[in-house]
Short mmCIF file of C-alpha atoms in Angstrom, two decimals:
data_model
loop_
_atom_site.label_atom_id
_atom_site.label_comp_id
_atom_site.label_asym_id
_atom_site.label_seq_id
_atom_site.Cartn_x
_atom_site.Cartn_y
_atom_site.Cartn_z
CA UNK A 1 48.67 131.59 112.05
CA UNK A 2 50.70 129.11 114.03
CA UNK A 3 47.75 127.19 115.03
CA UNK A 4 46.16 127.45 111.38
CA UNK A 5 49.78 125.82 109.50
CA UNK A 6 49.98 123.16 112.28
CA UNK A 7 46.25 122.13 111.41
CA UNK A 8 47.20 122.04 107.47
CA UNK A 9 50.48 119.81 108.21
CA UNK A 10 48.60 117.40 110.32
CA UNK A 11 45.44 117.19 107.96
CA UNK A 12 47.66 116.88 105.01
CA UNK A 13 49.74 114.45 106.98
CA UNK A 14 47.19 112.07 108.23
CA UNK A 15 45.05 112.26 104.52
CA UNK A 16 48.58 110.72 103.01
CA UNK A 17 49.13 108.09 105.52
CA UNK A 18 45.82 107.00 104.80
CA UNK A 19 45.60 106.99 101.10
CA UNK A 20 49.19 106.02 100.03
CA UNK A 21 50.84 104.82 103.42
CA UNK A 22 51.60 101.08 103.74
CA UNK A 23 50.32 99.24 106.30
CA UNK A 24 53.93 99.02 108.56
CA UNK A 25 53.70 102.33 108.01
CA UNK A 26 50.75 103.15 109.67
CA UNK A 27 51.15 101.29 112.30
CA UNK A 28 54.49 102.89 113.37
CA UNK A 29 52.90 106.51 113.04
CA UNK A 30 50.09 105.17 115.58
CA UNK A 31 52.64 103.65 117.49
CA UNK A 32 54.81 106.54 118.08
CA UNK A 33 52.34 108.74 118.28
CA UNK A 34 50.37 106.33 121.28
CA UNK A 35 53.48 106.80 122.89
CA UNK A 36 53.82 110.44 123.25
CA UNK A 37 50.09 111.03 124.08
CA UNK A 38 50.96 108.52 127.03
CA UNK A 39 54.13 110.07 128.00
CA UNK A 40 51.71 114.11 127.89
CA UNK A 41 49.55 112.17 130.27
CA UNK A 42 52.38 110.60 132.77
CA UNK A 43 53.90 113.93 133.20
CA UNK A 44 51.33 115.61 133.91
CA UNK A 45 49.30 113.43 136.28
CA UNK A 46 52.19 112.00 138.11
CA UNK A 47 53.86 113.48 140.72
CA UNK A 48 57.48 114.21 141.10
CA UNK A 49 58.60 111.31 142.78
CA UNK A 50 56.72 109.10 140.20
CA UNK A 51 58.42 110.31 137.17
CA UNK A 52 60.79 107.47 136.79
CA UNK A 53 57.83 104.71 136.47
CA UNK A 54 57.61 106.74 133.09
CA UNK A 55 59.93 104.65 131.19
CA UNK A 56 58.30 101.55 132.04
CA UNK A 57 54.75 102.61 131.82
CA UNK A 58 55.52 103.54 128.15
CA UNK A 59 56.71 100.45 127.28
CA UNK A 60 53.36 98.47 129.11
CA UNK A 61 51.41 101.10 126.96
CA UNK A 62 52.94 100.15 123.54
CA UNK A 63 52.08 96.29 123.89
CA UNK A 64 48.72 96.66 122.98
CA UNK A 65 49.69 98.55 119.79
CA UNK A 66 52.47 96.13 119.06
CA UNK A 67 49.78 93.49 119.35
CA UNK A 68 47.51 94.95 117.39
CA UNK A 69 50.31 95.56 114.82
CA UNK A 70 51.76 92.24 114.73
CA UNK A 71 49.02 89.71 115.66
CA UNK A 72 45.52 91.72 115.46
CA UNK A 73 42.53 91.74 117.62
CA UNK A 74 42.87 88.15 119.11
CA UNK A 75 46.56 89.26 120.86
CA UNK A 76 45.17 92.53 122.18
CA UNK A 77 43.32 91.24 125.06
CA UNK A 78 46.45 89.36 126.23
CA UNK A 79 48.65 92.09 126.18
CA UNK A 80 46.80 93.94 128.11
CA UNK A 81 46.68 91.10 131.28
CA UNK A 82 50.21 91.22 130.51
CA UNK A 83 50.57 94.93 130.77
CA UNK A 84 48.51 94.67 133.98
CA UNK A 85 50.57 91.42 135.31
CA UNK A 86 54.01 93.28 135.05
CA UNK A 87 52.65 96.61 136.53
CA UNK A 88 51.04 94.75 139.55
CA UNK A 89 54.67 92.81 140.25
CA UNK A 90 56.39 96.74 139.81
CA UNK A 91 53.90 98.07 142.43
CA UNK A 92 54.94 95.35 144.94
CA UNK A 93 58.01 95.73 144.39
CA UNK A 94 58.17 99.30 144.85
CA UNK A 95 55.40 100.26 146.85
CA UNK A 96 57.66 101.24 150.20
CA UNK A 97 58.83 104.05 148.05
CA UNK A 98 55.53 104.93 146.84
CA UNK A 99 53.41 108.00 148.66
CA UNK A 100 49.79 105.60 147.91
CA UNK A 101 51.02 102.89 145.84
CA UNK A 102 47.49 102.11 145.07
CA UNK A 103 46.94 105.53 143.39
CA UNK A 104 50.11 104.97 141.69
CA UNK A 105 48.77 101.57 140.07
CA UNK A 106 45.27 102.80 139.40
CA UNK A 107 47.29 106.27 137.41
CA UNK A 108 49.91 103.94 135.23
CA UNK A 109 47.10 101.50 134.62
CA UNK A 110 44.76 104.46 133.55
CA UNK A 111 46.93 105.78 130.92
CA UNK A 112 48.00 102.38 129.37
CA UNK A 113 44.20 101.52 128.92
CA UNK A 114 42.81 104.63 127.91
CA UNK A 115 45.79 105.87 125.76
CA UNK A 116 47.38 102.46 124.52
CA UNK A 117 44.66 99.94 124.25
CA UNK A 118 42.18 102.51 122.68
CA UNK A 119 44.71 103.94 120.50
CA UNK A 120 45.58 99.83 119.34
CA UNK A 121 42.02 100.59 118.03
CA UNK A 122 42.90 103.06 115.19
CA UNK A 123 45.24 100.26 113.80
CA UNK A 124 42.59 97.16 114.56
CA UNK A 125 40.57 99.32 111.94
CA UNK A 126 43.35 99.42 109.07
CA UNK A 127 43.67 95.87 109.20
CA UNK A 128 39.53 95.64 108.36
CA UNK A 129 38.27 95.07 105.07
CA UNK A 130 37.87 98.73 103.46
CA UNK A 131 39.15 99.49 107.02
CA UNK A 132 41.11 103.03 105.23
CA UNK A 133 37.76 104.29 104.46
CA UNK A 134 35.95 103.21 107.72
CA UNK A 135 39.03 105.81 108.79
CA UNK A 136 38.27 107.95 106.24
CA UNK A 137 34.54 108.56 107.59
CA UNK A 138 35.76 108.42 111.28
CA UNK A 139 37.94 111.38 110.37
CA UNK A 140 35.43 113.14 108.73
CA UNK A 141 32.73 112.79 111.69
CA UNK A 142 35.84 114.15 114.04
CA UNK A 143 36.32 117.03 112.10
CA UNK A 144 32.70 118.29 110.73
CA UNK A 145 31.68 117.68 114.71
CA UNK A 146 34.80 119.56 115.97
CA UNK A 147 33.73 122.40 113.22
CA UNK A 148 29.90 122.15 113.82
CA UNK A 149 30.23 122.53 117.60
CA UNK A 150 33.15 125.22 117.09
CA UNK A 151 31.10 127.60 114.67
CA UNK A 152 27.37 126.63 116.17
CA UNK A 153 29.05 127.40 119.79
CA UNK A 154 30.16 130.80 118.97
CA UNK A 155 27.55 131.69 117.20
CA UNK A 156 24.54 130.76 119.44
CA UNK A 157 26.26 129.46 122.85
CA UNK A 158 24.80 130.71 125.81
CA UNK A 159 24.20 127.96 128.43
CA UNK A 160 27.62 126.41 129.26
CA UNK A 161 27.60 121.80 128.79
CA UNK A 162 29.37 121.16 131.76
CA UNK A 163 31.67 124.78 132.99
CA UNK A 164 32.92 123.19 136.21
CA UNK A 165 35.24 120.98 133.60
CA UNK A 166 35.00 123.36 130.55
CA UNK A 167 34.03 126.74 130.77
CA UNK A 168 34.68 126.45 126.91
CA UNK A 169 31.74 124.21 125.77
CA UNK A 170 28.39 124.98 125.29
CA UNK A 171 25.02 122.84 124.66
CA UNK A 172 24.45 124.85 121.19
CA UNK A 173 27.92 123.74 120.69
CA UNK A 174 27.62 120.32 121.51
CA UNK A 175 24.47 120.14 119.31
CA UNK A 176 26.35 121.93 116.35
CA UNK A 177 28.90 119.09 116.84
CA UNK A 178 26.34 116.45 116.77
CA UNK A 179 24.82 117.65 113.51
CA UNK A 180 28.33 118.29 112.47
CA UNK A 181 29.21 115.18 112.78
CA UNK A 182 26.54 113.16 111.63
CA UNK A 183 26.70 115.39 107.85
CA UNK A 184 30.25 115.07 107.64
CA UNK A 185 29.66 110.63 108.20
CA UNK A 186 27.25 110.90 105.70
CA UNK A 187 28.71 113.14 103.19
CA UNK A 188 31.85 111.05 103.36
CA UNK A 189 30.03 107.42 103.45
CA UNK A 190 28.12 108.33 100.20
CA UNK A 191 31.01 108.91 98.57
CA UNK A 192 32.82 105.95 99.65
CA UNK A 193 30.32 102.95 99.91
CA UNK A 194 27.99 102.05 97.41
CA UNK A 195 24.28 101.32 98.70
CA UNK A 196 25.05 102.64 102.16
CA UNK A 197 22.30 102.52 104.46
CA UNK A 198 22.35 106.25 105.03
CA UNK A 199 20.08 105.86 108.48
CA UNK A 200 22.52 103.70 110.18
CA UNK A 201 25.30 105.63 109.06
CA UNK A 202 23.66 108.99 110.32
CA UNK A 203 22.98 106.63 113.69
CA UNK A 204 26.59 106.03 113.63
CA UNK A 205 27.89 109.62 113.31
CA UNK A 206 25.22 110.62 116.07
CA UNK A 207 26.54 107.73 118.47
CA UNK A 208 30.39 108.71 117.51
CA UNK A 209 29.94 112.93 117.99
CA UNK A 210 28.09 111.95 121.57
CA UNK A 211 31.07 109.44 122.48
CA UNK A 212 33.97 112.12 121.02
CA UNK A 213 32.48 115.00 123.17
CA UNK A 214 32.63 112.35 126.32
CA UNK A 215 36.01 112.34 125.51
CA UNK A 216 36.53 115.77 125.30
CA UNK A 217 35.78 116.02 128.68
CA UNK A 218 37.50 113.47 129.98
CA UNK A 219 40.88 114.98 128.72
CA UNK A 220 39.76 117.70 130.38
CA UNK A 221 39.00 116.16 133.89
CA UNK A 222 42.55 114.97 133.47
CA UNK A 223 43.64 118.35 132.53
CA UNK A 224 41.67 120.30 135.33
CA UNK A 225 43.23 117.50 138.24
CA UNK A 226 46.43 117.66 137.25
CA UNK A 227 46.32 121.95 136.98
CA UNK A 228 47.45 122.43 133.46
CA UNK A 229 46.19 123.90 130.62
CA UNK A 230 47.38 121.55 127.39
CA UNK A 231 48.62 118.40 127.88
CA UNK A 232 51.91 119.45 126.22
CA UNK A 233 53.05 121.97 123.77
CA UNK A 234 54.36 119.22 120.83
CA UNK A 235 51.98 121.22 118.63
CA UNK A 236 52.17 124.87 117.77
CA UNK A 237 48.76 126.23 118.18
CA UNK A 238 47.29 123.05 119.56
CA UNK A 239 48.91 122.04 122.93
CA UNK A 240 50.01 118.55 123.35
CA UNK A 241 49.35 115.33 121.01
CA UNK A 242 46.57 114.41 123.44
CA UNK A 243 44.75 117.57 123.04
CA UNK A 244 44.03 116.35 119.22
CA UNK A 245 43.28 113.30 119.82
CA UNK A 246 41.28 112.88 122.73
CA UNK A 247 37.73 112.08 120.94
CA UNK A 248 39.50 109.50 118.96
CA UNK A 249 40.43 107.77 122.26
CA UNK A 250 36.87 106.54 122.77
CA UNK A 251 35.42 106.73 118.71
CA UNK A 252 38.13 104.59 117.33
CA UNK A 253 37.22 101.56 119.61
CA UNK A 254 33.44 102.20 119.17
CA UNK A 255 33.62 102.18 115.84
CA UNK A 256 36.02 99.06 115.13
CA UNK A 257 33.11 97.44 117.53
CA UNK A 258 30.09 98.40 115.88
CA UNK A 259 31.61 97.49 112.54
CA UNK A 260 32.96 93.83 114.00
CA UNK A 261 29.88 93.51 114.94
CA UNK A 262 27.35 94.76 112.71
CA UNK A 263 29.15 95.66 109.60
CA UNK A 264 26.91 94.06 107.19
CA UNK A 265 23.95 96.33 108.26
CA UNK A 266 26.09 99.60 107.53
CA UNK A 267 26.42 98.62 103.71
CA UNK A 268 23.02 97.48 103.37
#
């Protein structure tokens, strides 16, 4: 039940902040919540004696989003060499201490691309034109593929995607996701855009289920080497922040991409 009422609040939540949130709004929300996925990834892939790098690798994680929040895509790329500037002078500086001071780098650096540059994404895709319902049809490709693979998996999973990272998944799953994902683009697009080229968006949903079940698995890599089970328990039900939002890690930037690119030939 705990589980089910979490997944309500956070639906419900997410459906307002895109329909009648303003845009400082949004950004804060994606902020924050950038943030504490990157803090459920410090503490549990750093060790012990790492733990007080936390602080400051939070803060080099949440200048991409403040970039993206403040200045848009053309500021994102340098905050990230700045990110990567101040954490090579910190590793210098305090690599005596450090067990591999390498590892320690390549771990901080890790988390503040995946988690804050790709999260600087889901805001770099408010700011587009009809960017709310570009978000609207993301969302509905992440959840029709998390359904389709969860329903299609029990139902017919046998052969296991990839058990030595999770036992959990299967190919029928993964398919069921796929399809999932694809129907829930296109149901969602047609309502949405007018004269949609239904192909490309059915490409798009394929390409976006594929990339969100890659980053499924990466979460649970991380998971797996660092020996825990959810990334953190923030969410009743669900584990940690992370745990929900993995497959947007990797979608949201695809997406902003393909439509930076090639938006015209979506609509058309």
């Amino acid at each position: 039940m705990g589980r089910i009422v979490t997944g309500l609040i956070l639906a419900i939540g997410w459906l307002l902040l895109l329909l009648i949130g303003p845009y400082s709004l949004f950004c804060l929300v994606i902020t924050v919540g950038g943030a504490v996925a990157l803090y459920e990834f410090l503490r549990m892939s750093s060790p012990e004696a790492e733990q007080k790098y936390i602080p400051l690798a939070l803060l080099l994680g949440i200048f991409p989003l403040l970039a993206a929040s403040l200045w848009g895509v053309t500021a994102l790329n340098s905050s990230l060499f700045l990110a990567l500037l101040i954490l090579i002078i910190v590793t210098l500086v305090a690599y005596p201490a450090l067990e591999n001071g390498l590892l320690f780098a390549a771990r901080l650096w890790f988390g503040i691309f995946y988690i804050g540059f790709c999260t600087a994404h889901l805001i770099l895709l408010r700011s587009l034109p009809q960017g709310i319902n570009w978000l609207l049809v993301l969302t509905a490709i992440t959840v029709f593929s998390d359904s389709g693979a969860y329903y299609v998996g029990r139902a017919l999973g046998k052969t296991k995607l990839y058990p030595a990272l999770s036992p959990g998944k299967t190919r029928a799953g993964a398919v069921g996701g796929i399809l999932g994902g694809m129907l829930g683009g296109l149901l969602v697009a047609a309502i949405l855009f007018e004269g949609a080229n239904f192909f490309i968006v059915a490409l798009l949903g394929l390409v976006l289920s594929v990339i969100g079940i890659l980053g499924d698995l990466i979460e649970s890599l991380i998971k797996r080497v660092s020996g825990v089970k959810d990334s953190g328990q923030i969410l009743p039900g669900h584990g940690g922040l992370l745990d929900r939002c993995d497959s947007l890690l990797l979608t949201a930037p695809v997406l902003y991409y393909v439509l930076f690119w090639g938006h015209a030939a979506l609509l058309t």
